[in-house]
Amino acid sequence: MATFNNMDLNLLRVFQAIADERSLTLAGNRLHLSQPAVSYALGRLRQIFEDPLFIRTKEGMQPTPAALELAKPINRALQAVQDALRYTERFDPAQSTRVFRASMTDVAEMMFLPDLCEILTAQAPDVRLQVEQVPPAHLEEALRTGQLDFAFGNLPALKPVTCHELLFRETYVCLMRQRDGLPQRAQLGLDEFLAMSHVLVESAESSHHQVENSFQKLGVQRRISLSIPHFTVLPRILGKSDLVATVPARIARLFHSEHPGVFVSYQLPVNIPVVEVTLHWHQSFDHDAGNSWLRQIVIDLLQQYGRSS
């Protein structure tokens, strides 16, 4: 039976290596252990968890259902140990192999991730950035427990429970394919806007829900012809149809720059509240050297976008 007192941390490292490599030999190479040593460790793991854990097949060591269930908590436990040990080390970005975890939406990935990766490659080539899309309801716990280092977006519910920094304020515009017969002015009339067929981007980020709520409060009932879960496919959809989409102004500028002459954008016919985009981290990690370093890079980069808008 598995108990805290009879568990050896090294056994968990063996479990993780076998789960990743699906081979005792490769797991041993990764951990600098002989195959007999890995086999012995697997035997102990099987006794502790009372399950075979990994079955030898033609495709390698396949995990049992119990092993699949154990993999995530064991990975989290080992990551927590690594996080604890890093406090004894001086953080040097040029030498660090640390893994940072951030939650961002597809909009943020499209707009800022390429530039952020360029900076990290230059300053910290061995640092790894793991990007996740965590449901807003789970963000506070993930930041508090260290499963995430950062979250950024329009996240007003996090402000009372996290440290945060305003990055920029965002407005929304109407975007469509350039074609004959479109209005030759900066703003659409409400009748024109309502007569069009719309794409609804049902992103998980709260800013998009805020925009939709604003339309509802103003009694603006658009004709939704297509709903999609993210922005990445939107340029191809708009470029091949007469559909229109309400999008962040920065996304519209990105599409304009990547597809010159293809799209046209208009001011919305109704006033939509400005959206605040903020970076969030937990107070427990406020003085962590690595967290502070990457946090400042993100703040400088995204505030630069705000100044250039």
C-alpha atoms as one frame of an Amber mdcrd trajectory, in Angstrom:
protein
   0.000   0.000   0.000   1.280   3.481  -0.881   1.928   5.724   2.104   3.993
   8.852   2.516   6.452   7.051   4.801   7.262   4.193   2.435   7.615   6.308
  -0.710  11.057   7.112  -2.123  11.191  10.206  -4.326  13.524   8.397  -6.709
  10.824   5.802  -7.350   8.549   8.566  -8.598  11.286   9.732 -10.953  11.505
   6.193 -12.334   7.723   6.080 -12.760   7.783   9.376 -14.675  10.672   8.252
 -16.894   8.969   4.961 -17.824   5.683   6.758 -18.473   7.441   9.208 -20.795
   9.804   6.813 -22.554   7.663   3.615 -22.550  10.941   1.693 -22.256  12.964
   0.503 -19.266  16.186   0.934 -21.209  15.407   4.497 -22.292  14.170   5.347
 -18.800  17.457   4.061 -17.391  19.478   6.104 -19.886  17.535   9.207 -18.948
  18.131   8.676 -15.224  21.670   7.259 -15.614  20.523   3.953 -14.106  21.139
   0.378 -15.259  18.179  -1.602 -16.596  18.245  -3.959 -13.565  18.014  -0.919
 -11.288  15.005   0.389 -13.236  13.387  -3.066 -13.138  13.928  -3.253  -9.366
  12.395   0.207  -8.913   9.400  -0.776 -11.035   8.956  -3.874  -8.886   8.849
  -1.703  -5.762   6.367   0.649  -7.396   4.136  -2.284  -8.282   4.169  -3.457
  -4.671   3.471  -0.005  -3.291   0.583   0.779  -5.654  -0.645  -2.828  -5.854
  -0.887  -2.656  -9.633   1.308  -3.804 -12.569   1.486  -0.116 -13.697   3.282
  -0.906 -17.009   2.729  -3.927 -19.278   5.359  -5.032 -21.810   3.929  -5.055
 -25.375   5.278  -4.858 -28.929   4.794  -1.095 -28.741   6.754  -0.807 -25.491
   5.793  -0.535 -21.832   2.120   0.428 -21.917   0.613   2.052 -18.796  -2.327
   0.439 -17.060  -5.416   2.526 -16.239  -4.030   2.986 -12.725  -0.736   4.299
 -14.108  -2.577   6.740 -16.334  -4.453   8.028 -13.297  -1.228   8.329 -11.283
   0.773  10.114 -13.975  -0.622  13.611 -13.479  -0.375  13.807  -9.659   3.123
  12.275  -9.751   4.227  14.813 -12.375   2.776  17.632 -10.263   4.544  16.318
  -7.157   7.914  16.156  -8.911   7.402  19.619 -10.381   6.572  20.950  -6.902
   9.840  19.505  -5.572  11.744  21.138  -8.422  10.015  24.441  -7.716  10.961
  24.198  -4.029  14.604  23.409  -4.782  15.020  26.358  -7.104  14.762  28.733
  -4.140  18.242  27.609  -3.122  19.638  28.626  -6.502  20.465  32.052  -7.869
  18.364  32.599 -10.967  20.513  33.201 -14.034  18.358  33.372 -17.188  21.318
  32.585 -19.445  21.950  29.316 -17.569  18.490  28.411 -16.288  16.570  25.352
 -17.487  13.445  26.341 -15.581   9.957  25.663 -16.921   7.547  28.595 -16.718
   3.823  28.022 -17.130   1.456  30.726 -18.361  -2.214  30.843 -19.219  -3.125
  32.946 -22.222  -5.891  32.997 -24.786  -5.519  32.330 -28.486  -5.563  36.117
 -29.046  -2.558  36.544 -26.784  -0.788  33.637 -28.471  -1.286  35.203 -31.880
  -0.331  38.724 -30.837   2.485  38.407 -28.322   3.848  34.880 -28.149   6.170
  35.163 -31.195   7.862  38.290 -29.791   8.079  36.760 -26.325   9.724  33.643
 -27.745  12.238  35.804 -29.601  13.222  37.537 -26.356  13.490  34.268 -24.439
  15.631  32.703 -27.162  18.062  35.606 -26.907  18.174  35.949 -23.126  17.406
  32.459 -21.816  17.879  29.807 -24.519  17.344  26.838 -22.175  14.281  28.209
 -20.384  11.047  26.498 -21.391   7.697  28.261 -21.629   4.606  26.062 -21.343
   1.435  27.813 -22.536  -1.943  26.577 -21.359  -5.545  27.698 -21.687  -6.921
  27.252 -18.169 -10.646  27.876 -17.540 -11.081  31.217 -15.744 -12.724  29.510
 -12.763  -9.533  27.485 -12.114  -6.969  30.251 -12.566  -6.769  31.449  -8.964
  -6.074  27.961  -7.622  -3.536  27.245 -10.366  -1.648  30.464  -9.556  -1.855
  29.896  -5.802  -0.541  26.338  -5.992   2.220  27.136  -8.476   0.694  25.122
 -11.320   0.785  28.417 -13.224   3.314  31.224 -12.939   1.207  33.796 -14.801
  -2.159  34.438 -16.354  -3.006  37.337 -18.558  -6.090  38.609 -20.285  -9.252
  40.399 -19.238  -9.634  38.722 -15.838 -11.473  41.063 -13.452 -12.383  38.272
 -11.012  -8.670  37.700 -10.297  -7.878  41.274  -9.285  -8.975  40.957  -5.617
  -6.996  37.714  -5.085  -3.766  38.154  -7.075  -1.000  40.612  -7.736  -1.581
  42.210 -11.128  -0.339  44.823 -13.561  -2.341  46.680 -16.204  -0.809  45.980
 -19.609  -3.085  47.936 -21.947  -6.683  48.825 -22.702  -8.381  47.272 -25.717
 -11.175  48.429 -28.008 -13.203  46.389 -30.501 -13.920  46.928 -34.202 -15.913
  45.269 -36.977 -13.770  43.392 -39.525 -14.731  42.044 -42.960 -13.399  41.285
 -46.435 -12.731  44.281 -48.675 -15.265  44.335 -51.519 -17.384  46.624 -53.657
 -20.375  48.365 -52.139 -19.008  48.800 -48.604 -19.468  52.137 -46.804 -16.722
  54.677 -47.480 -16.498  55.967 -43.915 -14.905  54.997 -40.623 -18.037  53.852
 -38.765 -20.863  51.516 -39.684 -24.446  52.569 -39.177 -26.491  50.398 -36.861
 -28.836  49.312 -39.674 -25.843  48.326 -41.827 -24.300  46.396 -38.941 -27.505
  44.491 -38.200 -28.093  43.665 -41.871 -24.789  41.780 -42.096 -24.179  38.095
 -41.303 -21.791  37.706 -38.376 -19.185  35.278 -37.087 -19.329  34.840 -33.328
 -15.980  33.932 -31.765 -16.940  32.133 -28.561 -13.586  32.518 -26.840 -13.304
  31.536 -23.187 -11.767  34.908 -22.301 -14.068  37.169 -20.327 -13.454  40.225
 -22.541 -15.372  38.600 -25.378 -18.226  37.739 -23.032 -18.134  41.360 -21.860
 -18.568  42.539 -25.455 -21.448  40.124 -26.047 -23.109  41.257 -22.821 -22.749
  44.867 -23.938 -24.535  44.092 -27.222 -27.338  42.398 -25.300 -27.746  45.298
 -22.877 -27.970  47.696 -25.834 -30.568  45.510 -27.532 -28.282  44.768 -30.480
 -29.389  41.436 -31.941 -26.932  40.376 -34.656 -27.630  37.653 -37.194 -25.103
  34.970 -36.233 -24.347  32.692 -39.161 -21.285  30.956 -37.731 -19.867  30.333
 -34.256 -16.216  29.306 -33.776 -14.202  28.693 -30.571 -11.087  30.738 -31.403
  -9.625  33.431 -33.649  -6.937  31.490 -35.490  -9.150  30.371 -38.396 -10.978
  33.702 -38.655  -8.847  35.311 -41.420  -9.544  32.431 -43.822 -13.254  32.484
 -43.028 -13.614  36.222 -43.543 -11.391  36.136 -46.616 -13.652  33.601 -48.365
 -17.074  34.950 -47.356 -19.108  38.094 -46.768 -19.295  37.397 -43.047 -18.161
  40.015 -40.541 -16.693  39.697 -37.056 -16.368  41.906 -34.001 -12.738  41.586
 -32.908 -10.136  43.321 -30.725  -8.591  46.265 -32.593  -5.121  44.692 -32.234
  -6.306  41.510 -33.927  -7.745  43.583 -36.771  -4.393  45.366 -37.196  -2.592
  42.013 -37.178  -4.870  40.665 -39.924  -4.381  43.861 -41.947  -0.586  43.589
 -41.701  -0.495  39.882 -42.548  -3.038  40.162 -45.404  -2.544  43.622 -46.993
  -5.556  44.879 -48.893  -7.750  41.894 -48.006  -9.712  43.284 -45.049 -11.390
  46.496 -43.975 -12.351  47.457 -40.429 -14.968  49.860 -39.100 -15.813  51.459
 -35.807 -18.793  49.772 -34.183 -22.148  51.576 -34.401 -22.598  51.362 -30.610
 -20.299  52.177 -27.704 -18.665  49.095 -26.185 -16.766  49.523 -22.886 -12.983
  49.467 -23.157 -11.456  46.169 -21.996  -8.512  46.085 -19.585  -5.855  43.422
 -20.215  -3.848  42.569 -17.094  -1.040  40.247 -16.043  -1.678  38.210 -12.878
   0.571  36.259 -10.519   0.192  35.052  -6.944   1.589  36.939  -3.986   3.441
  33.812  -2.841   5.731  34.157  -5.882   6.013  37.933  -5.883   9.681  37.849
  -4.789  10.706  34.758  -6.721  13.671  35.851  -8.860  12.701  33.863 -11.949
   9.076  34.910 -11.730  10.115  38.557 -11.352  12.450  38.350 -14.336   9.911
  36.881 -16.755   7.126  39.030 -15.340   9.041  42.209 -16.172   9.748  40.988
 -19.704   6.033  40.343 -20.260   5.052  43.703 -18.740   7.550  45.635 -20.852
   6.562  43.794 -24.015   2.810  44.124 -23.654   2.853  47.692 -22.365   4.870
  48.488 -25.479   1.939  47.195 -27.534  -0.343  49.456 -25.538   1.796  52.526
 -26.249   2.010  51.726 -29.951  -1.749  51.358 -30.399
